[in-house]
């Protein structure tokens, strides 16, 4: 029975395994998924998680719960030697070991791509994981709590200033969601006013959201400006050391919440430690049928999909001729990869991946959104409903859909929860502060030197009586 190894449990990896469970016959193949996390993150929901509209656990899909016929290994794949069909698996807290496979499917996804800007690595949050989104929410809430105790001044401004770097879909969505969330918080903080909050988005290009038309992007900028948010176009971030923001325009500000969304790159840990072919942008060379290789060569028994792969966009709409790294492509590629893999196992021909983007939809905070399909655009409340409807139905499994929609329903009547759980990042701090500790053993007192006895005076021999002494 052939052993199929799926490297990565994100969109493409999860859907590949999910559909293989459906289409493989009993005993036809053994499937193993390896990912350092035991769940798949539905990333389009991360901005809403950061704004408290969705509970963090509701936007992730447990691999073991939904992949009942698949072997799930929670570990990293740190090397792939396809020539010998072996992968190095590195579990946390255990020794590395070699995993033998017959077919490898590389779906390791992407990570945040940053530039060597001083202070970013030390102070910024990314927006690729559920942990980052939850931490952003907690930081904003904690900063409101702190600022409410301070008088107006530089320190309060620093706590209430939010800076987002990157004007793509992810950046605009988290920026708008956080602006909406901050505005809703003000009713609970009478010490603070709307003018005390400051929101800045920095974009190096001359426009935002390249997936939508220019008029739609202009409407988004105007709409956010009316809500008290400022977008800096044609502007680069020069430094963020200790939260002190320096822009290429010369403007400066201080912020305690910096979010970086300016691009992604294929997972370097997987790409750089494999013998699979890689193109100039660091992605695995992938054919339109999702087999690894190019037009002239096929790497047998190797497949790739999602953000880590360079899949040609046969519709002609991709950047540089390749599919852009987004959820739409990753999900559909995962489904087709499973179908093609089963076809090849049965001696049939695989199909090429062709998907024309039907449109783009973005949430811009409660009650506001933007939708673009060709020349048709929707804005405002109706686009917000379209955004929630599409992504609410797109998250895999009815179990997850029900949790998400139920959360939205509760928030409609009860409002968003405004409790910060930032202390969970140091969960033992409170316990340690008051935990009783053994008292140190008392040090033994040094022994006093023994008192010296006075020397007895030397006894003189008794004098003999004179008469005795004379006797011999």
Coordinates of C-alpha atoms in Angstrom, one line a residue:
X1 CA 0.0 0.0 0.0
X2 CA 1.6 3.3 -1.1
X3 CA 2.4 5.8 1.7
X4 CA 1.4 9.4 0.9
X5 CA 3.1 12.1 3.0
X6 CA 1.4 15.5 3.1
X7 CA 3.8 18.2 4.4
X8 CA 1.7 20.9 5.9
X9 CA -1.8 21.0 7.3
X10 CA -3.0 24.4 6.1
X11 CA -5.6 25.0 3.4
X12 CA -4.1 22.9 0.6
X13 CA -2.8 20.2 2.9
X14 CA -6.1 19.8 4.9
X15 CA -8.3 19.8 1.8
X16 CA -6.0 17.3 0.0
X17 CA -6.2 14.9 3.0
X18 CA -10.0 15.5 3.5
X19 CA -10.8 14.7 -0.1
X20 CA -8.4 11.7 -0.2
X21 CA -10.4 10.2 2.7
X22 CA -13.5 10.6 0.5
X23 CA -12.1 9.3 -2.8
X24 CA -9.6 6.6 -1.9
X25 CA -10.8 3.1 -1.6
X26 CA -10.1 1.0 1.5
X27 CA -6.5 -0.1 1.4
X28 CA -5.6 1.9 -1.6
X29 CA -3.2 4.2 0.1
X30 CA -2.0 5.3 3.6
X31 CA -2.1 9.0 4.2
X32 CA 0.0 11.0 6.8
X33 CA -0.2 14.7 7.5
X34 CA 2.6 16.4 9.3
X35 CA 2.3 19.9 10.7
X36 CA 3.7 21.6 13.8
X37 CA 0.1 22.7 14.7
X38 CA -2.8 20.3 15.3
X39 CA -5.2 22.5 13.4
X40 CA -5.8 24.4 10.2
X41 CA -6.3 28.2 10.5
X42 CA -8.9 29.8 8.4
X43 CA -6.9 33.0 7.8
X44 CA -9.7 35.2 6.2
X45 CA -11.2 35.3 9.7
X46 CA -8.0 36.6 11.4
X47 CA -9.0 40.3 11.2
X48 CA -12.3 39.5 12.8
X49 CA -10.6 37.5 15.5
X50 CA -8.3 40.5 16.2
X51 CA -11.4 42.7 16.5
X52 CA -13.2 40.3 18.8
X53 CA -16.0 39.4 16.4
X54 CA -15.0 35.7 16.3
X55 CA -13.7 33.5 19.1
X56 CA -10.1 32.3 18.2
X57 CA -10.9 28.6 18.5
X58 CA -13.9 29.0 16.1
X59 CA -11.7 30.0 13.2
X60 CA -9.4 26.9 13.4
X61 CA -10.2 23.4 12.3
X62 CA -8.9 20.5 14.4
X63 CA -7.0 18.1 12.1
X64 CA -7.6 15.0 14.2
X65 CA -11.4 15.7 14.5
X66 CA -12.0 16.0 10.8
X67 CA -9.3 13.6 9.4
X68 CA -10.4 10.4 10.9
X69 CA -8.7 8.1 8.4
X70 CA -5.4 10.1 8.2
X71 CA -2.4 9.7 10.4
X72 CA -1.8 13.1 12.0
X73 CA 1.7 13.9 13.3
X74 CA 2.2 17.2 15.2
X75 CA 5.8 18.0 14.2
X76 CA 7.9 19.9 11.7
X77 CA 9.3 18.5 8.5
X78 CA 12.8 19.9 8.5
X79 CA 14.2 18.2 5.4
X80 CA 12.9 16.3 2.3
X81 CA 15.2 14.0 0.4
X82 CA 13.0 13.0 -2.5
X83 CA 15.9 11.1 -4.2
X84 CA 15.7 8.5 -1.4
X85 CA 12.0 9.3 -0.6
X86 CA 12.7 10.2 3.0
X87 CA 11.6 13.1 5.1
X88 CA 13.1 14.3 8.4
X89 CA 10.5 14.8 11.0
X90 CA 11.3 16.9 14.1
X91 CA 8.8 16.6 17.0
X92 CA 9.1 19.1 19.8
X93 CA 10.8 17.6 22.7
X94 CA 11.8 14.4 21.0
X95 CA 14.5 13.2 18.7
X96 CA 14.4 13.6 14.9
X97 CA 13.6 10.6 12.8
X98 CA 13.3 9.6 9.2
X99 CA 10.0 8.9 7.6
X100 CA 9.8 6.8 4.4
X101 CA 7.2 7.6 1.8
X102 CA 6.2 6.7 -1.7
X103 CA 4.5 10.0 -2.6
X104 CA 5.1 13.4 -1.2
X105 CA 2.6 16.3 -1.3
X106 CA 4.2 19.6 -0.3
X107 CA 1.7 22.2 1.1
X108 CA 3.8 24.0 3.7
X109 CA 2.2 27.3 3.1
X110 CA 3.8 30.7 3.6
X111 CA 5.2 32.9 6.4
X112 CA 5.3 36.7 6.9
X113 CA 7.9 38.4 4.7
X114 CA 9.7 41.2 6.4
X115 CA 12.5 43.6 5.5
X116 CA 15.5 44.6 7.7
X117 CA 13.7 47.6 9.2
X118 CA 15.0 48.5 12.7
X119 CA 12.6 47.6 15.4
X120 CA 10.1 45.5 13.3
X121 CA 11.4 42.1 14.4
X122 CA 11.3 43.2 18.1
X123 CA 8.0 45.1 18.2
X124 CA 5.6 44.1 15.4
X125 CA 2.9 41.5 15.2
X126 CA 2.3 39.5 12.0
X127 CA -1.1 38.3 10.9
X128 CA -0.6 34.7 9.8
X129 CA -1.6 32.7 12.9
X130 CA -4.5 32.6 15.3
X131 CA -2.1 33.3 18.1
X132 CA -1.1 36.6 16.5
X133 CA -4.7 37.7 15.9
X134 CA -5.7 36.9 19.5
X135 CA -2.6 38.7 20.8
X136 CA -3.5 41.9 18.8
X137 CA -6.9 41.9 20.3
X138 CA -5.6 41.5 23.8
X139 CA -3.0 44.2 23.3
X140 CA -5.6 46.8 22.1
X141 CA -7.9 46.0 25.1
X142 CA -5.0 46.1 27.6
X143 CA -3.8 49.4 26.1
X144 CA -7.3 50.9 26.6
X145 CA -7.2 49.8 30.2
X146 CA -3.8 51.4 30.8
X147 CA -4.7 54.6 28.9
X148 CA -7.8 55.2 30.9
X149 CA -5.6 55.6 34.0
X150 CA -3.3 58.2 32.4
X151 CA -3.7 61.9 31.8
X152 CA -3.6 63.3 28.3
X153 CA 0.0 63.2 27.0
X154 CA 2.6 61.3 25.0
X155 CA 2.3 58.0 26.9
X156 CA -1.5 57.9 26.5
X157 CA -1.1 58.7 22.8
X158 CA 1.4 55.9 22.4
X159 CA -1.0 53.4 23.9
X160 CA -3.9 54.5 21.7
X161 CA -1.9 54.7 18.4
X162 CA -2.3 51.7 16.1
X163 CA 0.0 51.3 13.0
X164 CA -0.6 48.8 10.3
X165 CA 2.1 48.3 7.6
X166 CA 0.8 47.0 4.2
X167 CA -2.2 48.0 2.2
X168 CA -3.3 44.7 0.7
X169 CA -6.5 42.9 1.6
X170 CA -5.2 41.6 5.0
X171 CA -3.8 44.9 6.0
X172 CA -6.9 46.9 5.1
X173 CA -9.2 44.4 6.7
X174 CA -7.4 44.3 10.1
X175 CA -6.9 48.0 10.0
X176 CA -10.6 48.7 9.4
X177 CA -11.7 46.0 11.9
X178 CA -9.5 47.4 14.7
X179 CA -10.7 50.9 14.0
X180 CA -14.3 49.7 14.3
X181 CA -13.4 47.8 17.5
X182 CA -11.7 50.8 19.1
X183 CA -14.7 53.1 18.3
X184 CA -17.0 50.6 20.0
X185 CA -14.9 50.4 23.1
X186 CA -15.1 54.1 23.9
X187 CA -18.5 53.8 25.5
X188 CA -16.9 51.7 28.2
X189 CA -14.1 54.2 28.8
X190 CA -15.6 57.6 29.7
X191 CA -12.0 58.9 30.4
X192 CA -11.2 58.6 26.7
X193 CA -12.6 60.3 23.6
X194 CA -12.6 59.4 19.9
X195 CA -9.9 62.1 19.3
X196 CA -7.6 60.2 21.7
X197 CA -7.4 57.2 19.3
X198 CA -5.0 57.3 16.3
X199 CA -4.9 54.8 13.4
X200 CA -2.3 54.9 10.7
X201 CA -1.8 52.5 7.7
X202 CA 1.5 52.7 5.8
X203 CA 1.6 51.6 2.2
X204 CA 4.7 51.9 0.0
X205 CA 2.7 51.8 -3.3
X206 CA 0.5 54.5 -4.6
X207 CA -2.8 52.6 -4.0
X208 CA -4.3 50.0 -1.7
X209 CA -6.1 46.7 -2.4
X210 CA -4.8 45.9 -6.0
X211 CA -7.5 43.2 -6.3
X212 CA -10.2 45.8 -6.6
X213 CA -10.8 48.6 -9.1
X214 CA -9.2 52.0 -8.5
X215 CA -12.6 53.7 -7.8
X216 CA -13.4 51.1 -5.2
X217 CA -10.0 51.5 -3.5
X218 CA -10.5 55.3 -3.4
X219 CA -13.9 54.7 -1.8
X220 CA -12.3 52.6 0.9
X221 CA -9.7 55.3 1.7
X222 CA -12.4 58.0 1.9
X223 CA -14.6 55.7 4.0
X224 CA -11.8 55.0 6.5
X225 CA -10.8 58.7 6.6
X226 CA -14.4 59.5 7.7
X227 CA -14.0 57.0 10.5
X228 CA -10.9 58.7 11.8
X229 CA -8.2 56.5 10.2
X230 CA -5.3 57.8 8.1
X231 CA -3.7 56.0 5.1
X232 CA -0.2 57.0 4.1
X233 CA 0.3 56.2 0.4
X234 CA 3.8 56.2 -1.3
X235 CA 5.2 56.0 2.1
X236 CA 7.8 53.6 3.6
X237 CA 8.5 52.7 7.2
X238 CA 12.1 53.6 8.0
X239 CA 12.3 52.6 11.7
X240 CA 10.2 51.2 14.5
X241 CA 12.8 51.0 17.3
X242 CA 11.0 50.9 20.7
X243 CA 7.8 51.7 19.0
X244 CA 9.0 55.0 17.7
X245 CA 7.7 55.1 14.1
X246 CA 9.8 57.0 11.5
X247 CA 8.3 57.4 8.0
X248 CA 10.0 58.2 4.7
X249 CA 7.9 61.4 4.6
X250 CA 9.6 62.6 7.8
X251 CA 6.5 62.1 10.0
X252 CA 7.1 60.4 13.3
X253 CA 4.7 58.9 16.0
X254 CA 4.9 56.4 18.9
X255 CA 2.9 53.3 18.9
X256 CA 2.5 50.3 21.2
X257 CA 0.6 48.2 18.6
X258 CA 2.3 47.6 15.2
X259 CA 0.9 45.1 12.8
X260 CA 2.9 43.9 9.8
X261 CA 1.0 42.6 6.7
X262 CA 3.4 43.7 3.9
X263 CA 3.8 40.4 2.1
X264 CA 4.4 36.7 2.5
X265 CA 7.0 34.2 1.3
X266 CA 7.1 30.4 0.8
X267 CA 8.0 28.6 4.0
X268 CA 11.8 28.7 3.9
X269 CA 12.4 25.9 6.3
X270 CA 10.8 23.4 3.9
X271 CA 12.0 24.9 0.6
X272 CA 15.6 25.4 1.5
X273 CA 16.0 21.9 2.9
X274 CA 14.6 19.8 0.1
X275 CA 16.0 18.6 -3.3
X276 CA 12.8 19.6 -5.1
X277 CA 13.2 22.2 -7.9
X278 CA 12.6 25.9 -6.8
X279 CA 12.0 28.9 -8.9
X280 CA 13.5 32.4 -8.5
X281 CA 11.0 33.6 -5.9
X282 CA 11.7 30.7 -3.6
X283 CA 8.6 28.6 -4.4
X284 CA 8.5 25.0 -5.6
X285 CA 8.2 24.6 -9.4
X286 CA 4.8 23.2 -10.0
X287 CA 3.1 22.2 -13.2
X288 CA -0.6 23.1 -14.0
X289 CA -1.6 19.6 -13.0
X290 CA 0.0 20.2 -9.6
X291 CA 2.9 17.7 -10.1
X292 CA 6.3 19.1 -9.2
X293 CA 8.3 20.1 -12.2
X294 CA 8.0 22.2 -15.3
X295 CA 6.8 21.9 -18.9
X296 CA 9.7 19.7 -19.8
X297 CA 10.3 17.6 -16.7
X298 CA 8.1 15.9 -14.1
X299 CA 9.4 14.9 -10.7
X300 CA 7.8 11.6 -10.2
X301 CA 5.7 11.1 -7.1
X302 CA 6.0 14.7 -6.0
X303 CA 3.1 17.1 -5.8
X304 CA 2.7 20.7 -4.5
X305 CA -0.1 23.2 -3.9
X306 CA -0.9 26.4 -2.1
X307 CA 1.3 29.3 -1.1
X308 CA 4.5 27.3 -1.2
X309 CA 4.1 26.4 -4.9
X310 CA 4.5 28.3 -8.1
X311 CA 1.4 27.1 -10.0
X312 CA 1.0 28.6 -13.5
X313 CA -2.2 30.7 -13.8
X314 CA -3.8 29.4 -17.0
X315 CA -6.4 32.2 -17.0
X316 CA -3.7 34.8 -17.5
X317 CA -4.8 36.8 -14.4
X318 CA -2.0 35.9 -12.1
X319 CA 1.0 38.0 -11.1
X320 CA 4.0 37.0 -13.2
X321 CA 2.0 34.2 -14.8
X322 CA 1.5 32.4 -11.5
X323 CA -1.5 32.0 -9.1
X324 CA -1.3 34.5 -6.3
X325 CA -1.0 33.2 -2.8
X326 CA -4.5 33.3 -1.4
X327 CA -7.1 31.1 0.2
X328 CA -9.2 30.8 -3.0
X329 CA -6.4 29.1 -4.9
X330 CA -5.1 27.0 -2.0
X331 CA -8.5 25.4 -1.3
X332 CA -9.3 24.7 -4.9
X333 CA -5.8 23.4 -5.6
X334 CA -6.0 21.0 -2.6
X335 CA -9.3 19.5 -3.9
X336 CA -7.9 19.1 -7.4
X337 CA -4.6 17.7 -6.1
X338 CA -6.5 14.9 -4.2
X339 CA -8.5 14.1 -7.3
X340 CA -5.4 14.1 -9.6
X341 CA -3.4 11.9 -7.1
X342 CA -6.2 9.3 -7.0
X343 CA -6.4 9.4 -10.8
X344 CA -2.6 8.8 -11.2
X345 CA -2.8 5.9 -8.7
X346 CA -5.4 4.3 -10.9
X347 CA -3.5 4.9 -14.1
X348 CA -5.6 7.8 -15.3
X349 CA -4.5 11.3 -16.5
X350 CA -4.5 14.3 -14.1
X351 CA -6.4 17.5 -14.9
X352 CA -4.9 21.0 -15.0
X353 CA -5.8 23.6 -12.5
X354 CA -7.8 26.5 -14.0
X355 CA -9.6 29.0 -11.8
X356 CA -10.7 32.4 -12.8
X357 CA -11.1 34.8 -9.9
X358 CA -14.8 35.5 -9.5
X359 CA -14.3 38.5 -7.3
X360 CA -12.9 39.9 -4.1
X361 CA -14.7 40.8 -0.9
X362 CA -13.4 42.5 2.2
X363 CA -14.8 43.3 5.6
X364 CA -14.2 46.8 6.8
X365 CA -15.6 46.6 10.3
X366 CA -19.1 45.9 11.6
X367 CA -21.7 46.9 8.9
X368 CA -19.2 47.9 6.2
X369 CA -17.5 46.0 3.4
X370 CA -16.4 46.2 -0.2
X371 CA -17.0 43.7 -3.0
X372 CA -15.5 43.7 -6.6
X373 CA -16.3 41.3 -9.5
X374 CA -15.1 42.6 -12.8
X375 CA -16.5 46.1 -13.2
X376 CA -19.3 45.4 -10.7
X377 CA -18.8 46.7 -7.2
X378 CA -20.7 46.8 -4.0
X379 CA -19.9 48.8 -0.9
X380 CA -21.2 49.3 2.6
X381 CA -23.7 47.1 4.4
X382 CA -24.6 44.8 1.5
X383 CA -21.0 44.0 0.8
X384 CA -20.4 43.3 4.5
X385 CA -23.2 40.7 4.4
X386 CA -21.6 39.2 1.3
X387 CA -18.3 39.0 3.1
X388 CA -19.7 37.3 6.1
X389 CA -21.9 35.0 4.0
X390 CA -19.1 33.9 1.7
X391 CA -16.5 33.2 4.4
X392 CA -19.0 31.7 6.9
X393 CA -19.9 29.1 4.3
X394 CA -16.4 28.6 3.1
X395 CA -14.8 27.5 6.4
X396 CA -14.7 23.7 6.2
X397 CA -17.2 21.5 8.1
X398 CA -20.6 22.3 9.4
X399 CA -19.3 22.0 12.9
X400 CA -17.1 25.1 12.3
X401 CA -19.8 26.9 10.3
X402 CA -22.3 26.6 13.1
X403 CA -19.8 27.8 15.7
X404 CA -19.0 30.9 13.6
X405 CA -22.6 31.8 12.8
X406 CA -23.7 31.2 16.4
X407 CA -20.9 33.6 17.6
X408 CA -22.1 36.3 15.2
X409 CA -25.7 35.8 16.3
X410 CA -24.7 36.2 20.0
X411 CA -22.6 39.3 19.2
X412 CA -25.5 40.8 17.4
X413 CA -27.6 40.8 20.6
X414 CA -24.9 40.9 23.3
X415 CA -22.1 42.8 21.7
X416 CA -18.5 41.8 21.4
X417 CA -16.7 40.6 24.5
X418 CA -14.2 43.2 25.7
X419 CA -12.1 41.2 28.2
X420 CA -8.4 41.1 27.6
X421 CA -6.6 37.8 28.3
X422 CA -3.2 39.1 27.6
X423 CA -2.0 37.5 30.9
X424 CA -2.4 34.1 29.3
X425 CA 0.9 34.7 27.6
X426 CA 2.4 34.3 31.1
X427 CA -0.1 32.0 32.7
X428 CA 2.0 31.1 35.8
X429 CA 2.8 34.6 36.8
X430 CA 0.0 35.0 39.3
X431 CA 0.6 31.5 40.8
X432 CA 4.3 32.1 41.1
X433 CA 3.8 35.5 42.8
X434 CA 2.0 34.1 45.8
X435 CA 3.2 30.5 45.8
X436 CA 4.6 29.4 49.1
X437 CA 8.2 28.4 48.9
X438 CA 10.3 26.4 51.3
X439 CA 12.1 28.5 53.9
X440 CA 15.9 28.3 53.5
X441 CA 17.4 26.0 56.1
X442 CA 18.9 28.1 59.0
X443 CA 22.6 28.3 58.8
X444 CA 24.4 26.4 61.6
X445 CA 25.9 28.8 64.1
X446 CA 29.7 28.5 64.3
X447 CA 30.8 26.6 67.3
X448 CA 32.6 28.7 70.0
X449 CA 36.1 27.5 70.6
X450 CA 36.4 25.4 73.8
X451 CA 37.6 27.3 76.8
X452 CA 41.2 26.4 77.7
X453 CA 41.6 25.0 81.1
X454 CA 44.3 26.9 83.2
X455 CA 47.4 24.9 83.5
X456 CA 48.0 23.5 87.0
X457 CA 51.0 24.8 88.8
X458 CA 53.9 22.4 88.9
X459 CA 54.0 20.7 92.2
X460 CA 57.3 20.9 94.0
X461 CA 58.4 17.7 95.6
X462 CA 57.7 17.7 99.3
X463 CA 60.9 18.3 101.4
X464 CA 61.9 15.4 103.3
X465 CA 62.3 15.8 107.0
X466 CA 65.8 16.6 108.0
X467 CA 66.2 13.4 110.0
X468 CA 64.9 11.3 107.1
X469 CA 67.1 13.0 104.6
X470 CA 70.1 12.2 106.7
X471 CA 69.4 8.5 106.8
X472 CA 71.1 6.6 104.0

